[in-house]
Amino acid sequence: MTCVPDATFLALLARRLGPKGFTADPRALAPWLTDWRGRVAGQASALLSPATTDEVADIVRLAAEARVAIVPQGGNTSMVAGAVPPAEGGALLLSLRRMNAIRSVSADDNVAVVEAGVILATLHEAAEQVGRRFPLSLAAKGSATIGGLISTNAGGTQVLRFGAMRALVLGVEAVLPSGDRFDGLSALRKDNRGYDLRQLLVGAEGTLGIVTAASLRLVPAVGRRAVAWIGLDRPADALRLLRQLEEATGEAIETFELLPRVALDLVLAHVPGTRAPLAGSHPWYVLLEATAPAALPDPADSLSGVLAGAIESGAINDTAIAASEAQADALWRLRETVPEAERADGPAVKHDISVPVSATPDFLATAISAVERQFAGTRVFAFGHLGDGNIHFNVRPPEGADRPDWIARHGAAVSCLVHDLVGRQGGSISAEHGIGQIRLAEFARTADPTRLALLRAIKGALDPHGIMNPGKLIPAE
Ligand code: MLT
Ligand code: ZN
């Protein structure tokens, strides 16, 4: 049970952090109390913006003594309201946005050491300056912060080749719920001193401590890239094509994204300046990217051979390979603006599921027909990271329905059906967005009791008073 901070406690924090680091002004707090999709709203007693790890440690030590809850926040782009404070108020909102230093970037070590508040796009630029790149990207790259990406174990569009955030974090500096500092930044490639403590903090959604900085893996810069847009009939054809392309190009394929016809239609309708890359319309599309360092052969050569063969054999219907960087960017824009177009279209019942990659086509066929049969008039909008078996399986309410009202009445039942089908495939109800607040009930319903018991045991050991980001990730007993 946490406590509401009194005026003396808040005054103590205000003195320690100064005017740049403390505000209790409701107008300054307001933009940070709601998730970006506007689905969940909370309350907080103050917004704290520390500039150093020492300041974070002081805040947490004081909060631990007073049993006051802390909600860490980065860019507040969570898809599951993981950074929105509880509605009952009393928590301190702790923004990492002022901790935005790039401490070092080493091309020799292939490592960047950055603070939690660094924006993903800024890290991309810093790596580029030394001839390297940070190989994780997503639509929110202009506002998502490194701390948030670590805390949610973010995925994105290059997981196929480089893994999710977990695979890219070499070290972590964090403040634990006691206020103690965990200094784990050394980016050793080998370190066998027991449990992997840094990985405990990746994907922990701020429930085990506050990530203040991280050492991140860099890879060689892209020398050449080939980007293609493909029209085809079935997800199974797409998956067969991916395996063929991998055989032909080695590890060059790093993006393999699946979109239904409706996704392209919505993007063309809602996003200015976009246009259809192929002459006809197709049930499904794939956006793929293959890259290689400058010294290696152009991946476009093997790509075009395989794609030409696939058209000839009828495995795919049509394709457009970008002939310039501008065309490549235009194809990427069609994929990256899907969430924006979907938002403009109106609310839907959203899911972020994963199943074994080979099971994805069957899952899609079964789940789409089950949902549309059981919930008459609904239309499934399923898109995402086919190469990772990760689908954003979104269900649009029937045409003409009051969407928020329909979702309030049927959303839980839709999710139940979708997640039960995911469970039958041995899949996960959260592939890359986390549990936050939005998936909490379904996590509690579907999770194996041993998994929940382990999560609770770890949480209890590190945060015995439950002050760190309460109400997220760990279902109440
Ligand atoms: C994406 O893949 O575009 C993101 O995860 C966002 C979303 O699910 O809407
Ligand atoms: Zn995604």
Coordinates of C-alpha atoms and ligand atoms in Angstrom, one line a residue:
M1 CA 0.0 0.0 0.0
T2 CA 1.5 3.4 -1.0
C3 CA 0.9 6.8 0.6
V4 CA -0.1 10.2 -0.8
P5 CA 2.8 12.6 -0.3
D6 CA 2.1 15.6 2.0
A7 CA 3.1 19.2 1.4
T8 CA 6.3 18.9 3.5
F9 CA 7.4 16.0 1.5
L10 CA 6.7 17.8 -1.8
A11 CA 8.5 20.9 -0.6
L12 CA 11.5 18.7 0.2
L13 CA 11.6 17.4 -3.4
A14 CA 11.1 20.9 -4.8
R15 CA 14.1 22.1 -2.8
R16 CA 16.3 19.1 -3.9
L17 CA 15.3 19.4 -7.7
G18 CA 14.9 23.1 -8.1
P19 CA 12.4 24.8 -10.5
K20 CA 13.6 22.9 -13.6
G21 CA 13.2 19.6 -11.9
F22 CA 9.9 20.0 -9.9
T23 CA 6.4 21.2 -10.7
A24 CA 3.0 20.5 -9.1
D25 CA 1.3 22.9 -11.5
P26 CA -1.8 21.0 -12.9
R27 CA -1.3 22.7 -16.3
A28 CA 2.3 21.4 -16.6
L29 CA 1.2 17.9 -15.5
A30 CA -1.9 17.6 -17.7
P31 CA -0.2 16.5 -21.0
W32 CA 1.6 13.6 -19.2
L33 CA -1.4 12.2 -17.4
T34 CA -3.0 10.4 -20.4
D35 CA -1.7 7.9 -22.9
W36 CA -1.2 9.1 -26.5
R37 CA -4.2 7.3 -27.7
G38 CA -6.3 9.0 -25.1
R39 CA -7.7 5.8 -23.6
V40 CA -6.4 5.9 -20.0
A41 CA -6.1 8.9 -17.7
G42 CA -4.4 9.2 -14.3
Q43 CA -3.5 11.7 -11.6
A44 CA -0.1 12.7 -10.0
S45 CA 0.9 14.9 -7.1
A46 CA 3.9 16.3 -9.0
L47 CA 6.0 16.0 -12.1
L48 CA 9.7 15.4 -11.3
S49 CA 12.3 15.9 -14.0
P50 CA 15.7 15.0 -12.6
A51 CA 18.8 15.8 -14.6
T52 CA 21.2 13.3 -13.1
T53 CA 21.3 9.7 -11.8
D54 CA 22.1 11.1 -8.3
E55 CA 18.9 13.1 -8.4
V56 CA 16.9 10.1 -9.4
A57 CA 18.5 8.1 -6.6
D58 CA 17.7 10.8 -4.1
I59 CA 14.0 11.0 -5.2
V60 CA 13.6 7.2 -5.0
R61 CA 15.3 7.0 -1.6
L62 CA 12.9 9.7 -0.2
A63 CA 9.9 8.0 -1.9
A64 CA 10.9 4.6 -0.5
E65 CA 11.1 6.0 3.0
A66 CA 7.7 7.7 2.7
R67 CA 6.1 4.8 0.7
V68 CA 5.2 7.1 -2.1
A69 CA 4.6 5.6 -5.6
I70 CA 6.7 6.6 -8.5
V71 CA 5.7 6.3 -12.2
P72 CA 8.7 6.6 -14.6
Q73 CA 8.0 8.1 -17.9
G74 CA 9.9 8.6 -21.2
G75 CA 8.2 9.7 -24.4
N76 CA 4.8 8.5 -23.1
T77 CA 4.2 6.5 -26.4
S78 CA 3.3 3.3 -24.6
M79 CA 0.7 1.3 -26.5
V80 CA -0.6 -0.2 -23.3
A81 CA -0.7 2.9 -21.0
G82 CA 2.4 1.7 -19.2
A83 CA 3.5 5.2 -18.2
V84 CA 0.2 6.7 -17.1
P85 CA -0.1 7.1 -13.3
P86 CA -2.9 5.5 -11.3
A87 CA -6.3 7.2 -11.4
E88 CA -6.5 7.6 -7.6
G89 CA -3.6 10.1 -7.6
G90 CA -0.8 10.5 -5.1
A91 CA 2.0 9.0 -7.3
L92 CA 5.0 11.1 -8.4
L93 CA 5.4 11.2 -12.2
L94 CA 9.2 10.9 -12.9
S95 CA 10.1 12.1 -16.3
L96 CA 13.5 11.0 -17.7
R97 CA 13.4 13.5 -20.5
R98 CA 16.0 15.8 -19.1
M99 CA 18.5 13.0 -18.8
N100 CA 19.2 13.1 -22.5
A101 CA 23.0 13.0 -22.8
I102 CA 24.8 10.7 -25.2
R103 CA 27.7 9.8 -22.9
S104 CA 29.8 8.1 -25.5
V105 CA 29.7 6.4 -29.0
S106 CA 32.5 4.0 -29.8
A107 CA 33.0 2.6 -33.3
D108 CA 35.8 0.5 -32.0
D109 CA 33.6 -1.2 -29.4
N110 CA 30.4 -0.9 -31.4
V111 CA 28.8 0.5 -28.3
A112 CA 26.8 3.7 -27.5
V113 CA 26.3 4.7 -23.9
V114 CA 23.3 6.9 -23.6
E115 CA 21.0 8.3 -20.9
A116 CA 17.4 7.1 -20.6
G117 CA 15.8 10.3 -22.0
V118 CA 17.6 10.2 -25.3
I119 CA 15.1 10.1 -28.2
L120 CA 15.6 7.1 -30.5
A121 CA 16.0 9.3 -33.7
T122 CA 18.8 11.2 -31.9
L123 CA 20.6 7.9 -31.2
H124 CA 20.3 7.0 -34.8
E125 CA 22.0 10.2 -35.8
A126 CA 24.8 9.9 -33.3
A127 CA 25.6 6.3 -34.4
E128 CA 25.6 7.5 -38.1
Q129 CA 28.2 10.1 -37.3
V130 CA 30.7 7.4 -36.5
G131 CA 29.8 5.1 -39.4
R132 CA 27.5 2.8 -37.3
R133 CA 23.8 2.4 -36.7
F134 CA 21.5 1.4 -33.9
P135 CA 19.4 -1.3 -35.6
L136 CA 16.0 -0.8 -34.0
S137 CA 13.4 1.5 -35.4
L138 CA 9.7 2.1 -35.1
A139 CA 7.1 4.7 -36.1
A140 CA 7.4 6.7 -32.8
K141 CA 11.2 7.1 -33.3
G142 CA 10.9 10.9 -33.0
S143 CA 9.5 10.8 -29.5
A144 CA 10.2 7.3 -28.0
T145 CA 13.0 7.4 -25.5
I146 CA 15.7 4.8 -24.8
G147 CA 14.5 4.3 -21.3
G148 CA 11.0 3.6 -22.5
L149 CA 12.2 1.3 -25.3
I150 CA 14.3 -0.7 -22.7
S151 CA 11.5 -0.8 -20.2
T152 CA 9.0 -2.2 -22.8
N153 CA 11.6 -4.4 -24.6
A154 CA 10.4 -2.7 -27.7
G155 CA 10.4 -4.5 -31.1
G156 CA 9.8 -2.6 -34.3
T157 CA 10.7 -3.4 -37.9
Q158 CA 14.2 -4.9 -37.7
V159 CA 13.6 -7.6 -35.1
L160 CA 13.8 -10.3 -37.7
R161 CA 17.6 -9.7 -38.1
F162 CA 18.7 -7.9 -35.0
G163 CA 16.3 -9.0 -32.3
A164 CA 14.2 -6.8 -30.0
M165 CA 15.6 -4.3 -27.5
R166 CA 16.7 -7.1 -25.2
A167 CA 19.2 -8.3 -27.8
L168 CA 20.7 -4.8 -28.1
V169 CA 21.1 -3.8 -24.5
L170 CA 24.7 -4.6 -23.4
G171 CA 24.5 -2.8 -20.0
V172 CA 22.2 -0.9 -17.8
E173 CA 22.5 1.8 -15.1
A174 CA 19.4 1.9 -12.9
V175 CA 18.1 3.1 -9.6
L176 CA 16.5 0.3 -7.7
P177 CA 13.3 0.7 -5.6
S178 CA 15.5 1.1 -2.4
G179 CA 17.2 4.1 -4.0
D180 CA 20.4 2.1 -4.5
R181 CA 22.2 2.5 -7.8
F182 CA 22.9 -0.5 -10.0
D183 CA 26.0 0.2 -12.0
G184 CA 25.8 -2.3 -14.8
L185 CA 26.9 -0.2 -17.8
S186 CA 30.1 -2.0 -18.7
A187 CA 29.4 -3.4 -22.1
L188 CA 31.2 -6.7 -21.7
R189 CA 30.4 -9.2 -24.4
K190 CA 31.0 -12.0 -21.8
D191 CA 30.1 -11.8 -18.2
N192 CA 29.1 -14.8 -16.2
R193 CA 28.7 -13.4 -12.7
G194 CA 25.4 -15.1 -12.0
Y195 CA 21.9 -13.9 -12.9
D196 CA 21.6 -11.4 -15.8
L197 CA 20.5 -8.4 -13.7
R198 CA 20.5 -6.1 -16.6
Q199 CA 18.0 -8.3 -18.4
L200 CA 15.7 -8.2 -15.4
L201 CA 15.2 -4.5 -16.0
V202 CA 14.6 -4.9 -19.8
G203 CA 10.8 -5.3 -20.3
A204 CA 10.1 -4.7 -16.6
E205 CA 8.0 -1.6 -17.4
G206 CA 9.6 0.4 -14.6
T207 CA 8.2 -2.0 -11.9
L208 CA 11.7 -3.0 -10.7
G209 CA 13.5 0.3 -10.8
I210 CA 14.3 3.2 -13.0
V211 CA 16.6 2.7 -16.0
T212 CA 18.8 5.9 -16.1
A213 CA 21.3 4.9 -18.8
A214 CA 22.3 2.0 -21.1
S215 CA 25.1 0.6 -23.2
L216 CA 23.7 -0.3 -26.6
R217 CA 24.9 -2.5 -29.4
L218 CA 25.8 -0.8 -32.7
V219 CA 26.2 -2.5 -36.0
P220 CA 27.9 -1.4 -39.3
A221 CA 26.1 1.4 -41.2
V222 CA 23.9 0.5 -44.1
G223 CA 25.9 0.7 -47.4
R224 CA 23.1 -0.3 -49.7
R225 CA 19.5 -1.1 -49.2
A226 CA 16.9 -2.7 -51.4
V227 CA 13.2 -1.9 -50.5
A228 CA 10.4 -3.7 -52.2
W229 CA 6.6 -3.6 -52.1
I230 CA 4.8 -6.9 -53.0
G231 CA 1.2 -7.7 -53.8
L232 CA 0.1 -11.3 -53.0
D233 CA -2.9 -13.4 -52.2
R234 CA -2.1 -15.2 -48.9
P235 CA 0.1 -14.8 -45.8
A236 CA 1.4 -18.4 -46.4
D237 CA 2.8 -17.3 -49.8
A238 CA 4.5 -14.4 -48.0
L239 CA 6.2 -16.6 -45.5
R240 CA 7.4 -19.0 -48.2
L241 CA 8.9 -16.1 -50.0
L242 CA 10.7 -14.9 -46.9
R243 CA 12.4 -18.2 -46.5
Q244 CA 13.4 -18.2 -50.2
L245 CA 14.8 -14.7 -49.9
E246 CA 16.8 -15.7 -46.8
E247 CA 18.4 -18.5 -48.7
A248 CA 19.3 -16.2 -51.6
T249 CA 20.5 -13.2 -49.6
G250 CA 21.9 -14.7 -46.4
E251 CA 21.2 -12.3 -43.5
A252 CA 20.4 -9.3 -45.6
I253 CA 16.6 -9.3 -45.1
E254 CA 15.9 -7.3 -42.0
T255 CA 12.3 -6.1 -42.5
F256 CA 9.4 -8.3 -43.6
E257 CA 6.1 -6.6 -42.8
L258 CA 2.6 -7.8 -43.8
L259 CA -0.3 -5.5 -44.5
P260 CA -3.9 -6.3 -45.6
R261 CA -5.5 -4.4 -48.4
V262 CA -7.6 -2.3 -45.9
A263 CA -4.3 -1.0 -44.4
L264 CA -3.1 0.4 -47.7
D265 CA -6.6 1.7 -48.4
L266 CA -6.7 3.6 -45.1
V267 CA -3.2 5.0 -45.5
L268 CA -4.1 6.3 -49.0
A269 CA -7.3 7.8 -47.7
H270 CA -5.8 9.5 -44.5
V271 CA -2.1 10.2 -45.1
P272 CA -1.4 13.1 -47.5
G273 CA 1.1 12.6 -50.2
T274 CA 0.9 8.8 -50.4
R275 CA 0.1 6.8 -53.5
A276 CA -0.4 3.1 -54.4
P277 CA 2.9 1.5 -55.6
L278 CA 1.3 -1.2 -57.7
A279 CA -1.2 -0.9 -60.5
G280 CA -3.8 -3.3 -59.2
S281 CA -5.2 -4.1 -55.8
H282 CA -4.2 -7.2 -53.9
P283 CA -5.5 -9.0 -50.7
W284 CA -2.2 -8.7 -48.9
Y285 CA 1.0 -6.7 -49.2
V286 CA 4.6 -7.1 -48.0
L287 CA 7.1 -4.4 -47.4
L288 CA 10.6 -5.8 -47.3
E289 CA 14.0 -4.3 -46.8
A290 CA 17.4 -6.0 -47.4
T291 CA 20.6 -4.2 -46.5
A292 CA 24.3 -4.8 -46.8
P293 CA 27.5 -2.9 -45.9
A294 CA 29.0 -0.9 -48.8
A295 CA 31.7 -3.5 -49.5
L296 CA 29.3 -6.4 -50.0
P297 CA 27.3 -7.1 -53.2
D298 CA 24.1 -5.0 -53.7
P299 CA 21.2 -7.0 -52.1
A300 CA 18.9 -5.7 -54.8
D301 CA 20.6 -8.1 -57.3
S302 CA 19.6 -11.3 -55.5
L303 CA 16.3 -9.8 -54.4
S304 CA 15.1 -8.9 -57.9
G305 CA 16.0 -12.5 -59.2
V306 CA 14.0 -14.2 -56.5
L307 CA 11.0 -11.8 -56.9
A308 CA 11.0 -12.2 -60.7
G309 CA 11.0 -16.0 -60.2
A310 CA 8.1 -15.7 -57.6
I311 CA 6.0 -13.7 -60.1
E312 CA 6.7 -16.2 -62.8
S313 CA 5.7 -19.2 -60.6
G314 CA 2.5 -17.3 -59.4
A315 CA 3.7 -17.2 -55.8
I316 CA 3.2 -13.5 -55.7
N317 CA 1.2 -11.2 -57.9
D318 CA 3.2 -8.1 -58.5
T319 CA 6.1 -6.1 -57.0
A320 CA 7.7 -2.7 -57.1
I321 CA 11.4 -2.4 -56.1
A322 CA 12.4 1.1 -55.1
A323 CA 14.8 2.6 -57.7
S324 CA 15.9 5.5 -55.5
E325 CA 16.2 6.5 -51.8
A326 CA 13.1 8.7 -52.3
Q327 CA 11.1 5.8 -53.6
A328 CA 12.4 3.6 -50.8
D329 CA 11.2 6.3 -48.3
A330 CA 7.8 6.5 -50.0
L331 CA 7.3 2.7 -49.6
W332 CA 8.4 2.9 -46.0
R333 CA 5.9 5.7 -45.4
L334 CA 3.1 3.4 -46.4
R335 CA 4.0 1.0 -43.6
E336 CA 5.0 3.5 -40.9
T337 CA 1.8 5.5 -41.2
V338 CA -0.5 2.5 -40.7
P339 CA -1.0 3.3 -37.0
E340 CA -1.7 7.0 -37.9
A341 CA -4.2 6.0 -40.6
E342 CA -5.8 3.5 -38.3
R343 CA -6.2 6.1 -35.6
A344 CA -7.8 8.5 -38.1
D345 CA -10.2 5.7 -39.1
G346 CA -11.5 5.4 -35.5
P347 CA -11.1 3.1 -32.4
A348 CA -10.8 -0.6 -32.7
V349 CA -10.2 -3.5 -30.4
K350 CA -6.5 -3.9 -30.5
H351 CA -4.2 -6.8 -29.9
D352 CA -0.4 -7.3 -30.1
I353 CA 0.0 -11.1 -30.3
S354 CA 2.7 -13.5 -31.3
V355 CA 2.6 -17.1 -32.4
P356 CA 5.3 -19.4 -33.8
V357 CA 6.3 -17.8 -37.2
S358 CA 5.3 -20.9 -39.2
A359 CA 1.8 -20.9 -37.5
T360 CA 1.1 -17.3 -38.4
P361 CA -0.8 -17.9 -41.7
D362 CA -3.0 -20.5 -40.1
F363 CA -3.6 -18.3 -37.1
L364 CA -4.6 -15.4 -39.3
A365 CA -7.1 -17.5 -41.3
T366 CA -8.7 -19.1 -38.3
A367 CA -8.8 -16.0 -36.1
I368 CA -10.1 -13.7 -38.8
S369 CA -13.0 -16.0 -39.7
A370 CA -13.8 -16.8 -36.0
V371 CA -14.0 -13.2 -35.0
E372 CA -15.9 -12.0 -38.1
R373 CA -18.3 -14.9 -37.7
Q374 CA -18.9 -14.5 -34.0
F375 CA -19.1 -10.7 -34.0
A376 CA -21.3 -10.0 -37.0
G377 CA -20.3 -7.0 -39.1
T378 CA -16.8 -6.6 -37.6
R379 CA -13.8 -6.4 -39.9
V380 CA -10.4 -7.6 -38.8
F381 CA -7.4 -5.3 -39.6
A382 CA -4.4 -7.6 -39.0
F383 CA -1.0 -6.3 -39.9
G384 CA 2.6 -6.3 -38.6
H385 CA 5.8 -8.2 -38.3
L386 CA 5.2 -11.5 -40.1
G387 CA 8.9 -12.4 -40.0
D388 CA 8.6 -12.4 -36.2
G389 CA 5.2 -14.0 -35.9
N390 CA 3.9 -10.8 -34.4
I391 CA 0.6 -9.5 -35.6
H392 CA -1.3 -6.4 -34.5
F393 CA -4.7 -8.1 -34.7
N394 CA -7.2 -5.2 -34.6
V395 CA -10.9 -5.6 -34.8
R396 CA -13.0 -2.7 -36.2
P397 CA -16.6 -2.5 -35.0
P398 CA -19.4 -3.0 -37.5
E399 CA -20.0 -0.2 -40.0
G400 CA -22.3 2.5 -38.6
A401 CA -21.9 1.4 -34.9
D402 CA -21.0 3.9 -32.3
R403 CA -17.4 2.6 -32.0
P404 CA -16.5 3.5 -28.4
D405 CA -19.9 2.2 -27.2
W406 CA -19.5 -1.1 -29.2
I407 CA -16.0 -1.6 -27.9
A408 CA -17.2 -1.0 -24.3
R409 CA -19.9 -3.6 -24.7
H410 CA -18.0 -6.2 -26.8
G411 CA -14.3 -5.5 -26.6
A412 CA -13.5 -7.8 -23.7
A413 CA -15.3 -10.7 -25.4
V414 CA -13.5 -10.1 -28.6
S415 CA -10.1 -10.1 -26.8
C416 CA -11.0 -13.2 -25.0
L417 CA -11.7 -15.0 -28.3
V418 CA -8.5 -13.7 -29.9
H419 CA -6.3 -14.5 -27.0
D420 CA -7.7 -18.0 -26.5
L421 CA -6.9 -18.7 -30.2
V422 CA -3.4 -17.4 -29.5
G423 CA -3.1 -19.6 -26.5
R424 CA -4.0 -22.7 -28.6
Q425 CA -1.0 -21.9 -30.8
G426 CA 1.3 -21.5 -27.8
G427 CA 1.5 -17.8 -28.4
S428 CA 1.7 -14.6 -26.4
I429 CA -0.9 -11.9 -25.7
S430 CA 1.8 -9.3 -25.7
A431 CA 4.5 -9.5 -28.3
E432 CA 6.2 -6.1 -28.3
H433 CA 3.9 -3.6 -26.5
G434 CA 4.1 -4.9 -23.0
I435 CA 1.3 -5.5 -20.5
G436 CA 1.0 -2.0 -19.0
Q437 CA -2.6 -1.3 -17.7
I438 CA -4.4 -2.3 -20.9
R439 CA -3.4 -5.9 -21.1
L440 CA -3.5 -6.6 -17.3
A441 CA -6.8 -8.3 -17.1
E442 CA -6.2 -10.6 -20.0
F443 CA -2.7 -11.3 -18.7
A444 CA -4.2 -12.3 -15.4
R445 CA -6.8 -14.5 -17.1
T446 CA -4.5 -16.3 -19.5
A447 CA -1.1 -16.5 -17.7
D448 CA 0.2 -19.8 -16.3
P449 CA 0.2 -19.6 -12.5
T450 CA 3.9 -20.4 -12.3
R451 CA 4.8 -17.4 -14.5
L452 CA 2.6 -15.1 -12.4
A453 CA 4.2 -16.5 -9.2
L454 CA 7.7 -15.9 -10.5
L455 CA 6.9 -12.4 -11.6
R456 CA 5.4 -11.6 -8.2
A457 CA 8.3 -13.2 -6.3
I458 CA 10.8 -11.1 -8.3
K459 CA 8.7 -7.9 -7.8
G460 CA 8.4 -8.6 -4.0
A461 CA 12.1 -9.2 -3.6
L462 CA 13.1 -6.0 -5.4
D463 CA 10.2 -3.7 -4.5
P464 CA 8.7 -5.0 -1.2
H465 CA 6.6 -1.8 -0.7
G466 CA 5.3 -1.8 -4.3
I467 CA 6.3 1.8 -5.0
M468 CA 7.6 1.3 -8.5
N469 CA 5.0 1.9 -11.2
P470 CA 2.1 0.3 -9.4
G471 CA -0.8 -1.1 -11.3
K472 CA 1.3 -2.1 -14.3
L473 CA 2.5 -5.5 -15.6
I474 CA 1.9 -7.6 -12.4
P475 CA -1.8 -8.6 -11.9
A476 CA -3.1 -8.1 -8.4
E477 CA -3.5 -11.3 -6.4
Ligands
MLT1 C1 3.5 -0.9 -35.4 O1 4.0 -2.0 -35.7 O2 3.2 -0.1 -36.3 C2 3.3 -0.6 -34.0 O3 3.6 -1.6 -33.1 C3 2.1 0.2 -33.7 C4 0.8 -0.4 -33.7 O4 0.6 -1.6 -33.3 O5 -0.2 0.3 -34.0
ZN2 ZN 4.5 -3.3 -34.2

